[in-house]
Amino acid sequence: MEITDYWTGEEWISVEVITKNTGILQEASIDTQYGFKDLVLINPESKEINQVIKKGSNTVFFTYDSSLTERQKNWSQIKSFFLKKQINVQQHEGEICLLSIPLNFNQNDISELLNSCPVSCVQITQESSIDDYDGDDDDDDGLFHLN
């Protein structure tokens, strides 16, 4: 099968073309509506993904602490850990990663998985991103936390 890049509206991602207008995503996207192994409707003329037909996974964002000299070593350990568990992981930017979680995982399963990684990992949630962006110094009564 042919693998080519298609536009999600946010980024270009690899798609294995199955038929003229369908394909399977070969990587996760920063646009969380698209996940690794999703079956999608594609437009071959415009090279755009039109919609998800069937979900293959959910995308979870996480980060890990690392010094510049240890970044590659830590990333290698993270990648090896998740590959052994047969879970797709991608490095996005710096220490930010995308994890393709099976559809039946709940939040406790995700937390346990990240906690069992040999490198300390913290899930990035929308709430934690909003809290970080807030900029106020009155976090004593904050509602949002890193998971």
PDB file of C-alpha atoms in Angstrom:
ATOM      1  CA  MET A   1       0.000   0.000   0.000  1.00  0.00           C
ATOM      2  CA  GLU A   2       1.063   3.574  -0.655  1.00  0.00           C
ATOM      3  CA  ILE A   3       1.957   5.832   2.284  1.00  0.00           C
ATOM      4  CA  THR A   4       1.714   9.558   1.661  1.00  0.00           C
ATOM      5  CA  ASP A   5       1.249  12.741   3.700  1.00  0.00           C
ATOM      6  CA  TYR A   6      -2.157  14.363   4.113  1.00  0.00           C
ATOM      7  CA  TRP A   7      -3.174  17.654   5.737  1.00  0.00           C
ATOM      8  CA  THR A   8      -5.248  17.540   8.955  1.00  0.00           C
ATOM      9  CA  GLY A   9      -5.885  21.256   9.102  1.00  0.00           C
ATOM     10  CA  GLU A  10      -3.055  21.553  11.647  1.00  0.00           C
ATOM     11  CA  GLU A  11      -0.201  19.473  10.214  1.00  0.00           C
ATOM     12  CA  TRP A  12       0.850  16.921   7.613  1.00  0.00           C
ATOM     13  CA  ILE A  13       0.714  13.303   8.762  1.00  0.00           C
ATOM     14  CA  SER A  14       1.415   9.972   7.073  1.00  0.00           C
ATOM     15  CA  VAL A  15      -1.556   8.017   5.770  1.00  0.00           C
ATOM     16  CA  GLU A  16      -1.563   4.508   4.345  1.00  0.00           C
ATOM     17  CA  VAL A  17      -3.931   4.790   1.389  1.00  0.00           C
ATOM     18  CA  ILE A  18      -6.384   1.851   1.391  1.00  0.00           C
ATOM     19  CA  THR A  19      -8.817   2.904  -1.333  1.00  0.00           C
ATOM     20  CA  LYS A  20      -9.150   6.014  -3.497  1.00  0.00           C
ATOM     21  CA  ASN A  21     -10.796   7.943  -0.643  1.00  0.00           C
ATOM     22  CA  THR A  22      -9.879   6.083   2.570  1.00  0.00           C
ATOM     23  CA  GLY A  23      -6.697   5.586   4.541  1.00  0.00           C
ATOM     24  CA  ILE A  24      -5.238   4.629   7.899  1.00  0.00           C
ATOM     25  CA  LEU A  25      -3.234   7.170   9.879  1.00  0.00           C
ATOM     26  CA  GLN A  26       0.328   6.008  10.478  1.00  0.00           C
ATOM     27  CA  GLU A  27       1.050   8.461  13.280  1.00  0.00           C
ATOM     28  CA  ALA A  28      -0.703  10.518  15.931  1.00  0.00           C
ATOM     29  CA  SER A  29      -1.613  14.149  15.374  1.00  0.00           C
ATOM     30  CA  ILE A  30      -1.473  17.229  17.567  1.00  0.00           C
ATOM     31  CA  ASP A  31      -5.127  17.613  16.559  1.00  0.00           C
ATOM     32  CA  THR A  32      -6.618  15.120  19.029  1.00  0.00           C
ATOM     33  CA  GLN A  33      -9.561  14.259  16.793  1.00  0.00           C
ATOM     34  CA  TYR A  34      -7.046  12.258  14.719  1.00  0.00           C
ATOM     35  CA  GLY A  35      -5.246   9.289  16.271  1.00  0.00           C
ATOM     36  CA  PHE A  36      -2.771   6.603  15.265  1.00  0.00           C
ATOM     37  CA  LYS A  37      -4.459   3.834  13.222  1.00  0.00           C
ATOM     38  CA  ASP A  38      -7.683   5.848  12.678  1.00  0.00           C
ATOM     39  CA  LEU A  39      -9.542   4.968   9.489  1.00  0.00           C
ATOM     40  CA  VAL A  40     -10.118   8.281   7.698  1.00  0.00           C
ATOM     41  CA  LEU A  41     -11.877   9.688   4.655  1.00  0.00           C
ATOM     42  CA  ILE A  42      -9.316  11.440   2.434  1.00  0.00           C
ATOM     43  CA  ASN A  43      -9.430  13.721  -0.582  1.00  0.00           C
ATOM     44  CA  PRO A  44      -6.637  12.606  -2.956  1.00  0.00           C
ATOM     45  CA  GLU A  45      -6.843  15.790  -5.038  1.00  0.00           C
ATOM     46  CA  SER A  46      -6.376  18.276  -2.189  1.00  0.00           C
ATOM     47  CA  LYS A  47      -4.333  15.851  -0.008  1.00  0.00           C
ATOM     48  CA  GLU A  48      -6.602  16.596   2.952  1.00  0.00           C
ATOM     49  CA  ILE A  49      -8.158  14.399   5.600  1.00  0.00           C
ATOM     50  CA  ASN A  50     -11.911  15.032   5.634  1.00  0.00           C
ATOM     51  CA  GLN A  51     -13.123  13.030   8.643  1.00  0.00           C
ATOM     52  CA  VAL A  52     -12.533  10.050  10.891  1.00  0.00           C
ATOM     53  CA  ILE A  53     -14.582   7.000   9.904  1.00  0.00           C
ATOM     54  CA  LYS A  54     -13.398   4.733  12.732  1.00  0.00           C
ATOM     55  CA  LYS A  55     -11.179   5.590  15.705  1.00  0.00           C
ATOM     56  CA  GLY A  56      -8.048   3.511  16.183  1.00  0.00           C
ATOM     57  CA  SER A  57      -6.658   5.184  19.304  1.00  0.00           C
ATOM     58  CA  ASN A  58      -6.789   8.280  21.472  1.00  0.00           C
ATOM     59  CA  THR A  59      -3.861  10.683  21.747  1.00  0.00           C
ATOM     60  CA  VAL A  60      -2.404  11.676  25.102  1.00  0.00           C
ATOM     61  CA  PHE A  61       0.198  14.412  25.444  1.00  0.00           C
ATOM     62  CA  PHE A  62       2.938  14.056  28.036  1.00  0.00           C
ATOM     63  CA  THR A  63       6.248  15.586  28.934  1.00  0.00           C
ATOM     64  CA  TYR A  64       9.364  14.398  30.672  1.00  0.00           C
ATOM     65  CA  ASP A  65      12.117  16.230  32.495  1.00  0.00           C
ATOM     66  CA  SER A  66      15.531  16.015  30.953  1.00  0.00           C
ATOM     67  CA  SER A  67      18.720  17.976  30.736  1.00  0.00           C
ATOM     68  CA  LEU A  68      20.005  18.780  27.266  1.00  0.00           C
ATOM     69  CA  THR A  69      22.736  16.151  27.603  1.00  0.00           C
ATOM     70  CA  GLU A  70      20.290  13.436  28.727  1.00  0.00           C
ATOM     71  CA  ARG A  71      17.427  14.229  26.319  1.00  0.00           C
ATOM     72  CA  GLN A  72      18.317  11.581  23.705  1.00  0.00           C
ATOM     73  CA  LYS A  73      19.065   8.900  26.321  1.00  0.00           C
ATOM     74  CA  ASN A  74      15.764   9.552  28.121  1.00  0.00           C
ATOM     75  CA  TRP A  75      13.816   9.599  24.856  1.00  0.00           C
ATOM     76  CA  SER A  76      15.374   6.240  23.897  1.00  0.00           C
ATOM     77  CA  GLN A  77      14.286   4.738  27.235  1.00  0.00           C
ATOM     78  CA  ILE A  78      10.751   6.108  26.842  1.00  0.00           C
ATOM     79  CA  LYS A  79      10.452   4.856  23.260  1.00  0.00           C
ATOM     80  CA  SER A  80      11.754   1.397  24.207  1.00  0.00           C
ATOM     81  CA  PHE A  81       9.381   1.175  27.186  1.00  0.00           C
ATOM     82  CA  PHE A  82       6.271   1.946  25.135  1.00  0.00           C
ATOM     83  CA  LEU A  83       7.321  -0.214  22.175  1.00  0.00           C
ATOM     84  CA  LYS A  84       7.625  -3.204  24.543  1.00  0.00           C
ATOM     85  CA  LYS A  85       4.025  -2.506  25.598  1.00  0.00           C
ATOM     86  CA  GLN A  86       3.043  -2.226  21.908  1.00  0.00           C
ATOM     87  CA  ILE A  87       1.916   1.388  22.334  1.00  0.00           C
ATOM     88  CA  ASN A  88       2.868   3.970  19.722  1.00  0.00           C
ATOM     89  CA  VAL A  89       4.797   6.959  21.080  1.00  0.00           C
ATOM     90  CA  GLN A  90       6.126   9.934  19.128  1.00  0.00           C
ATOM     91  CA  GLN A  91       8.396  12.756  20.151  1.00  0.00           C
ATOM     92  CA  HIS A  92       6.697  15.987  19.145  1.00  0.00           C
ATOM     93  CA  GLU A  93       8.888  18.881  20.210  1.00  0.00           C
ATOM     94  CA  GLY A  94      11.600  18.938  22.842  1.00  0.00           C
ATOM     95  CA  GLU A  95      10.323  16.887  25.760  1.00  0.00           C
ATOM     96  CA  ILE A  96       6.699  16.892  24.578  1.00  0.00           C
ATOM     97  CA  CYS A  97       5.462  13.523  23.302  1.00  0.00           C
ATOM     98  CA  LEU A  98       2.314  12.005  21.810  1.00  0.00           C
ATOM     99  CA  LEU A  99       1.127   8.663  23.122  1.00  0.00           C
ATOM    100  CA  SER A 100      -1.431   6.605  21.177  1.00  0.00           C
ATOM    101  CA  ILE A 101      -3.609   4.995  23.836  1.00  0.00           C
ATOM    102  CA  PRO A 102      -5.996   2.096  23.108  1.00  0.00           C
ATOM    103  CA  LEU A 103      -9.639   3.179  23.116  1.00  0.00           C
ATOM    104  CA  ASN A 104     -10.490   1.107  26.202  1.00  0.00           C
ATOM    105  CA  PHE A 105      -7.933   2.873  28.459  1.00  0.00           C
ATOM    106  CA  ASN A 106      -9.350   5.060  31.220  1.00  0.00           C
ATOM    107  CA  GLN A 107      -7.561   7.885  33.043  1.00  0.00           C
ATOM    108  CA  ASN A 108      -6.323   5.549  35.813  1.00  0.00           C
ATOM    109  CA  ASP A 109      -4.789   3.210  33.201  1.00  0.00           C
ATOM    110  CA  ILE A 110      -3.030   6.158  31.551  1.00  0.00           C
ATOM    111  CA  SER A 111      -1.702   7.433  34.890  1.00  0.00           C
ATOM    112  CA  GLU A 112      -0.435   3.971  35.851  1.00  0.00           C
ATOM    113  CA  LEU A 113       1.234   3.549  32.474  1.00  0.00           C
ATOM    114  CA  LEU A 114       3.027   6.895  32.680  1.00  0.00           C
ATOM    115  CA  ASN A 115       4.018   6.247  36.309  1.00  0.00           C
ATOM    116  CA  SER A 116       5.560   2.885  35.387  1.00  0.00           C
ATOM    117  CA  CYS A 117       7.803   4.421  32.713  1.00  0.00           C
ATOM    118  CA  PRO A 118      11.510   4.378  33.715  1.00  0.00           C
ATOM    119  CA  VAL A 119      11.723   8.111  32.931  1.00  0.00           C
ATOM    120  CA  SER A 120       9.494  10.434  34.973  1.00  0.00           C
ATOM    121  CA  CYS A 121       6.573  11.448  32.732  1.00  0.00           C
ATOM    122  CA  VAL A 122       3.687  13.855  33.370  1.00  0.00           C
ATOM    123  CA  GLN A 123       0.500  13.952  31.325  1.00  0.00           C
ATOM    124  CA  ILE A 124      -0.357  17.314  29.789  1.00  0.00           C
ATOM    125  CA  THR A 125      -4.071  17.997  29.964  1.00  0.00           C
ATOM    126  CA  GLN A 126      -6.126  20.888  28.683  1.00  0.00           C
ATOM    127  CA  GLU A 127      -6.670  21.956  32.282  1.00  0.00           C
ATOM    128  CA  SER A 128      -2.948  21.995  33.051  1.00  0.00           C
ATOM    129  CA  SER A 129      -2.278  23.977  29.860  1.00  0.00           C
ATOM    130  CA  ILE A 130      -4.911  26.557  30.812  1.00  0.00           C
ATOM    131  CA  ASP A 131      -3.478  26.802  34.325  1.00  0.00           C
ATOM    132  CA  ASP A 132       0.053  27.324  32.967  1.00  0.00           C
ATOM    133  CA  TYR A 133      -1.197  29.995  30.572  1.00  0.00           C
ATOM    134  CA  ASP A 134      -3.263  31.808  33.216  1.00  0.00           C
ATOM    135  CA  GLY A 135      -0.288  33.848  34.388  1.00  0.00           C
ATOM    136  CA  ASP A 136      -1.940  34.782  37.691  1.00  0.00           C
ATOM    137  CA  ASP A 137       0.010  34.253  40.878  1.00  0.00           C
ATOM    138  CA  ASP A 138      -3.102  33.250  42.826  1.00  0.00           C
ATOM    139  CA  ASP A 139      -2.835  29.496  42.272  1.00  0.00           C
ATOM    140  CA  ASP A 140      -3.545  28.759  45.946  1.00  0.00           C
ATOM    141  CA  ASP A 141      -7.158  28.041  45.075  1.00  0.00           C
ATOM    142  CA  GLY A 142      -6.493  26.706  41.563  1.00  0.00           C
ATOM    143  CA  LEU A 143      -8.666  23.983  40.121  1.00  0.00           C
ATOM    144  CA  PHE A 144      -6.219  22.572  37.580  1.00  0.00           C
ATOM    145  CA  HIS A 145      -3.158  20.397  38.063  1.00  0.00           C
ATOM    146  CA  LEU A 146      -0.767  18.270  36.062  1.00  0.00           C
ATOM    147  CA  ASN A 147      -1.846  14.644  36.195  1.00  0.00           C
TER     148      ASN A 147
END
